[in-house]
Short mmCIF file of C-alpha atoms in Angstrom, two decimals:
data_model
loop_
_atom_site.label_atom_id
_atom_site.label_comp_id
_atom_site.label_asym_id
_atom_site.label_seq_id
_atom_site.Cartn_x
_atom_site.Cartn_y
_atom_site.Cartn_z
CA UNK Z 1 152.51 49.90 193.08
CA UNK Z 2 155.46 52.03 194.20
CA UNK Z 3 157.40 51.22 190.95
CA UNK Z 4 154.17 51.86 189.18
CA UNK Z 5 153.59 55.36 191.01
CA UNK Z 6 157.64 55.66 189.99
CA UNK Z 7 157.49 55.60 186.58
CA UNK Z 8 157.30 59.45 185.47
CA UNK Z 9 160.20 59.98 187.44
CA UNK Z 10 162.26 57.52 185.58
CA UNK Z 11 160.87 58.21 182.37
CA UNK Z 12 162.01 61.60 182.78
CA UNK Z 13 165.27 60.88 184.10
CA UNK Z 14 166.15 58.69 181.17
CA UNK Z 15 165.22 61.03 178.27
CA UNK Z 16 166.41 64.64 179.99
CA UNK Z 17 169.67 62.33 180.43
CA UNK Z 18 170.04 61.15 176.82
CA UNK Z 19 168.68 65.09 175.53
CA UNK Z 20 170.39 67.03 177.63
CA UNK Z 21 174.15 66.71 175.85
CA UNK Z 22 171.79 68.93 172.83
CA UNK Z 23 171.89 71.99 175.37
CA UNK Z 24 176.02 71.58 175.84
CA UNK Z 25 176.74 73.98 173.17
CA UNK Z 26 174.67 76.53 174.56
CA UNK Z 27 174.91 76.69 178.02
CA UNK Z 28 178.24 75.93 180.39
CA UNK Z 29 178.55 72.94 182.35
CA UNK Z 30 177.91 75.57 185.10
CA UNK Z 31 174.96 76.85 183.86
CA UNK Z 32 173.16 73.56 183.52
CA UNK Z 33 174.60 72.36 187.21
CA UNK Z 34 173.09 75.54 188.60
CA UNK Z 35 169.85 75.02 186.95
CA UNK Z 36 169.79 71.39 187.61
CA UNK Z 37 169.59 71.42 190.97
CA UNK Z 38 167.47 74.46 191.14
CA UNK Z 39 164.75 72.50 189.16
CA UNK Z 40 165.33 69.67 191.38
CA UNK Z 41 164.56 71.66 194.57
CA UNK Z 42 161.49 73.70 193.13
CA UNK Z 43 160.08 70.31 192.43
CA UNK Z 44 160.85 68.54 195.38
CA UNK Z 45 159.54 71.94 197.25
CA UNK Z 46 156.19 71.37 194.90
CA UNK Z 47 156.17 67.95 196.26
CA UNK Z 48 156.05 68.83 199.76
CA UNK Z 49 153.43 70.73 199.29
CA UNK Z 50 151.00 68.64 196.85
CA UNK Z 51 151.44 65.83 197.65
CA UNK Z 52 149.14 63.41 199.09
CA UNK Z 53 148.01 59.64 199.36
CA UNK Z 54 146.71 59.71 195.62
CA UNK Z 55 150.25 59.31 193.71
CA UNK Z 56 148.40 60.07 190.36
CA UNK Z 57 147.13 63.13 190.75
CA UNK Z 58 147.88 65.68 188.01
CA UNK Z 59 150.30 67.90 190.37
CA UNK Z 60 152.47 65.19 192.09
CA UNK Z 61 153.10 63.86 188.76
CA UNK Z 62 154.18 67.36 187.08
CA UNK Z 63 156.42 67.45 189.89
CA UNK Z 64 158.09 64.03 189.61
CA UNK Z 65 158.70 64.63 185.72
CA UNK Z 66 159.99 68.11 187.12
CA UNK Z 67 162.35 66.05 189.54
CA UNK Z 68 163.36 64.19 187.29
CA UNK Z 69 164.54 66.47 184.64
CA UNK Z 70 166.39 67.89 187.31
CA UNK Z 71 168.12 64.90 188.14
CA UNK Z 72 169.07 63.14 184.80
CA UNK Z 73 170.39 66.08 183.65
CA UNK Z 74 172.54 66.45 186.54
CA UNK Z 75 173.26 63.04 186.17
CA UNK Z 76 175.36 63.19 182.74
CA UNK Z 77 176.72 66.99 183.29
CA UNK Z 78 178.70 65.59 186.05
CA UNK Z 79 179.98 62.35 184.70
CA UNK Z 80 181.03 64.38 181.28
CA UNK Z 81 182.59 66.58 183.52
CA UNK Z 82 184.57 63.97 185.20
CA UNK Z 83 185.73 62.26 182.44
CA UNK Z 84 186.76 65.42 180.48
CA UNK Z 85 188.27 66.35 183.06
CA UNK Z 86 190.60 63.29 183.14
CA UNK Z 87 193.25 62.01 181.11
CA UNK Z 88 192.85 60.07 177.52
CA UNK Z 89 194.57 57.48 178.78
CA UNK Z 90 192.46 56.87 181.81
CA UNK Z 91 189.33 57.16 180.08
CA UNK Z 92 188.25 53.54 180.26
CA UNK Z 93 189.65 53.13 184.72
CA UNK Z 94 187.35 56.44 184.71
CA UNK Z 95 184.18 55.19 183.20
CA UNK Z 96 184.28 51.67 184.98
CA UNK Z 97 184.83 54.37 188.10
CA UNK Z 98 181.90 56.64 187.03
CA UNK Z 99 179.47 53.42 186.41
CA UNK Z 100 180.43 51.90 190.23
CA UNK Z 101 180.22 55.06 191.80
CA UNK Z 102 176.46 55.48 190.52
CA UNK Z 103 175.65 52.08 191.50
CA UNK Z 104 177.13 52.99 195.15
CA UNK Z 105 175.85 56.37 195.18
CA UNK Z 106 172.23 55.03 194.39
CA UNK Z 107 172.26 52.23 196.68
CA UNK Z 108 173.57 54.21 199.89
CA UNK Z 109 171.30 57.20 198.66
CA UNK Z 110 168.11 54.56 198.76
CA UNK Z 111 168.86 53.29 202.49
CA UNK Z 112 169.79 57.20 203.44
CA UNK Z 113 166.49 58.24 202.60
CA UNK Z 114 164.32 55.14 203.76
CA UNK Z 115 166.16 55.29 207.53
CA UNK Z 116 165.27 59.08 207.04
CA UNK Z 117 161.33 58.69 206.30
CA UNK Z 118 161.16 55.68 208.48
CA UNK Z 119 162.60 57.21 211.55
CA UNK Z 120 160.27 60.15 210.88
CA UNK Z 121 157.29 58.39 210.32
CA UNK Z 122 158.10 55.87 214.03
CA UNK Z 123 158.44 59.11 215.51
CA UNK Z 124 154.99 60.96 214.17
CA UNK Z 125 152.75 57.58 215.15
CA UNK Z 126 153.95 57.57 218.13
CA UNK Z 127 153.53 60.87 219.14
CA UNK Z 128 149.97 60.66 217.36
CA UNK Z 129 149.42 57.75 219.65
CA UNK Z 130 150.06 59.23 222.67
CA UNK Z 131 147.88 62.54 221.80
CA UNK Z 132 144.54 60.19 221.29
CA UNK Z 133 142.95 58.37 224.06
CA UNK Z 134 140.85 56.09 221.48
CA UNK Z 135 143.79 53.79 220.97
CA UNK Z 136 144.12 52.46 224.83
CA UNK Z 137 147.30 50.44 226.07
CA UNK Z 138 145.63 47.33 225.66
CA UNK Z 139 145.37 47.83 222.13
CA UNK Z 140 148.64 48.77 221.57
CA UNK Z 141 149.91 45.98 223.05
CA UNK Z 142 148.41 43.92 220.67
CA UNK Z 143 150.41 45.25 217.54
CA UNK Z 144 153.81 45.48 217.52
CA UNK Z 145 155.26 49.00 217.23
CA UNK Z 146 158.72 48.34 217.69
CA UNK Z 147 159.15 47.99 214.17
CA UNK Z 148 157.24 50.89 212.76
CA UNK Z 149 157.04 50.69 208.46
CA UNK Z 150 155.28 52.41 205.46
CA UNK Z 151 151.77 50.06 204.86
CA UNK Z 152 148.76 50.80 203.09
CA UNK Z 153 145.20 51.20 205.13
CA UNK Z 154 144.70 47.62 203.93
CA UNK Z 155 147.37 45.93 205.68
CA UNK Z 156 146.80 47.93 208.09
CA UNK Z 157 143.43 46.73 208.85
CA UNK Z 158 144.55 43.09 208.34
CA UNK Z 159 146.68 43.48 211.45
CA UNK Z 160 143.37 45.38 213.29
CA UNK Z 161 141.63 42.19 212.64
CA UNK Z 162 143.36 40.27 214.57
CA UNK Z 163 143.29 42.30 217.61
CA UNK Z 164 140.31 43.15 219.93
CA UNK Z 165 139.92 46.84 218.26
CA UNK Z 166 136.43 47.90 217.62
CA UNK Z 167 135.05 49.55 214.74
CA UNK Z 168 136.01 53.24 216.44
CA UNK Z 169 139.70 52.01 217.28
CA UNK Z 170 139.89 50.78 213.82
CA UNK Z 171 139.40 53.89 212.17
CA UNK Z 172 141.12 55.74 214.14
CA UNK Z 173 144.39 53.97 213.90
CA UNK Z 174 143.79 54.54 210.15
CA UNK Z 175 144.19 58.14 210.39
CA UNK Z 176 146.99 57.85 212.71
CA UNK Z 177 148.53 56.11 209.94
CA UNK Z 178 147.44 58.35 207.17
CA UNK Z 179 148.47 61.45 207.98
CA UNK Z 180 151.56 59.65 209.87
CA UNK Z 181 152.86 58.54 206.60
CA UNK Z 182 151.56 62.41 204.56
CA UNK Z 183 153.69 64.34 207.32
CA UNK Z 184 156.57 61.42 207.48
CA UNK Z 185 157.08 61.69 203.54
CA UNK Z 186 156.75 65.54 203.73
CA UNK Z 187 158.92 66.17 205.74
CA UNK Z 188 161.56 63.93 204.16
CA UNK Z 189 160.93 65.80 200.98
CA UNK Z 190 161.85 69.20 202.67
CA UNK Z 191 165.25 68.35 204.09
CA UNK Z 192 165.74 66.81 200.23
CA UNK Z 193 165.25 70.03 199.43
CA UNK Z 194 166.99 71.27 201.31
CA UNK Z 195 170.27 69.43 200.51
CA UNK Z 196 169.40 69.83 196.89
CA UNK Z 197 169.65 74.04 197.21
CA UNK Z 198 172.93 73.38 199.39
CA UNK Z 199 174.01 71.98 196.34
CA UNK Z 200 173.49 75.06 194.38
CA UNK Z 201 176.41 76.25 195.80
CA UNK Z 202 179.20 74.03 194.95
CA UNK Z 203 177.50 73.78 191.86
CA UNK Z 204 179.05 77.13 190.95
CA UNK Z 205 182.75 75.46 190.74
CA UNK Z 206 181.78 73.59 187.50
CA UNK Z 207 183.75 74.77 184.06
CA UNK Z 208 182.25 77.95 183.02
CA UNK Z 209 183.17 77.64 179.58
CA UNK Z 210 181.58 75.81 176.31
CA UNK Z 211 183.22 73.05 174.06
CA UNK Z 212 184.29 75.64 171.91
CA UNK Z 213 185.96 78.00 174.35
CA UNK Z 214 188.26 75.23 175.45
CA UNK Z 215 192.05 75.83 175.87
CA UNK Z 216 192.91 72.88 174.34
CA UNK Z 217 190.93 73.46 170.61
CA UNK Z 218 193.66 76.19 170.16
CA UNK Z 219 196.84 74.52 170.94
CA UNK Z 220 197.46 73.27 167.42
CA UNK Z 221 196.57 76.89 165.87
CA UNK Z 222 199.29 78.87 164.74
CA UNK Z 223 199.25 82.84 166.40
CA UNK Z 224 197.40 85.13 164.58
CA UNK Z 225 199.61 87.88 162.88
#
């Protein structure tokens, strides 16, 4: 279901990834690094703010394509940029580089953000818990909430069954989990973007020039007269 929910996103990322090098005679590496992660923290900003336990609504989907424009254009600006930016002769070292650094950049990236929205979401049931009286010690004794995770309202009530909750502890601990997981994944989508308009900044330090403007097309010109 999460892949499924997933899929606009990586759509997205794979075709403003492949179209973007069209734009690279118009605007400066800079330009498009700026704007990249601008787009990518207006969306994830739209996120915050739209989203909600129905991943197909029309909104949270115009801000996942949104995302993830954003992101795949980002994506091959800055590898470009790295291996223009390299020697001829190192070209192939650099793109093995480029590919293993994406695959390590993605993976730590994944388990960065999961510790994030899991540690925020352990710390909002709990604190739920704690404001309601409906969901007594007894009860929480019987489920185990040392290890605290992202489930649907079905598993959820799967695990109720085999407690001694009644029908009014039941739902309860579905809301709890609800808006536990809403305020969890909000949250982790602010401080995303966050980072993302931190980014902004560096972003600035990119060439500012086009392919045509480079140094190096002019070396083999003879001086005008």
């Amino acid at each position: 279901a999460t892949a499924i929910a997933m899929m606009p996103f990586n759509l997205s990322v794979f075709f403003s990834a492949t179209l973007i090098v069209r734009f690279y005679h118009k605007l400066t590496p800079q330009k498009i690094g700026r704007y990249g992660f601008i787009i990518c923290t207006l969306s994830l900003l739209w996120l915050a703010f739209v989203v909600r336990n129905n991943w197909s609504e029309f909104a949270v989907l115009f801000g996942l394509v949104a995302f993830g424009i954003g992101q795949g254009s980002l994506v091959t600006l800055l590898f470009n940029v790295l291996v223009s930016a390299s020697p001829k002769e190192l070209a192939g070292d650099v793109g093995s580089l480029r590919g293993t650094t994406n695959n390590l950049a993605n993976a730590i990236g994944t388990a960065v953000a999961g510790a994030l929205l899991v540690g925020l979401l352990s710390s909002s049931v709990m604190r739920n818990i704690v404001q309601t009286p409906v969901l007594t010690p007894e009860i929480q004794a019987q489920v185990n909430l040392d290890n605290i995770n992202f489930i649907s309202n079905d598993r959820l009530l799967t695990v109720l069954s085999q407690t001694t909750a009644t029908p009014e502890q039941v739902a309860e601990a579905v809301r709890v989990n609800e808006e536990s997981r809403l305020k969890a994944l909000k949250f982790g989508l602010l401080i995303m973007a966050f980072l993302s308009m931190m980014a902004i900044i560096p972003a600035g330090r990119l060439p500012g020039y086009l392919p045509g403007e480079l140094p190096a097309d002019n070396l083999d010109k003879e001086p005008t007269k």
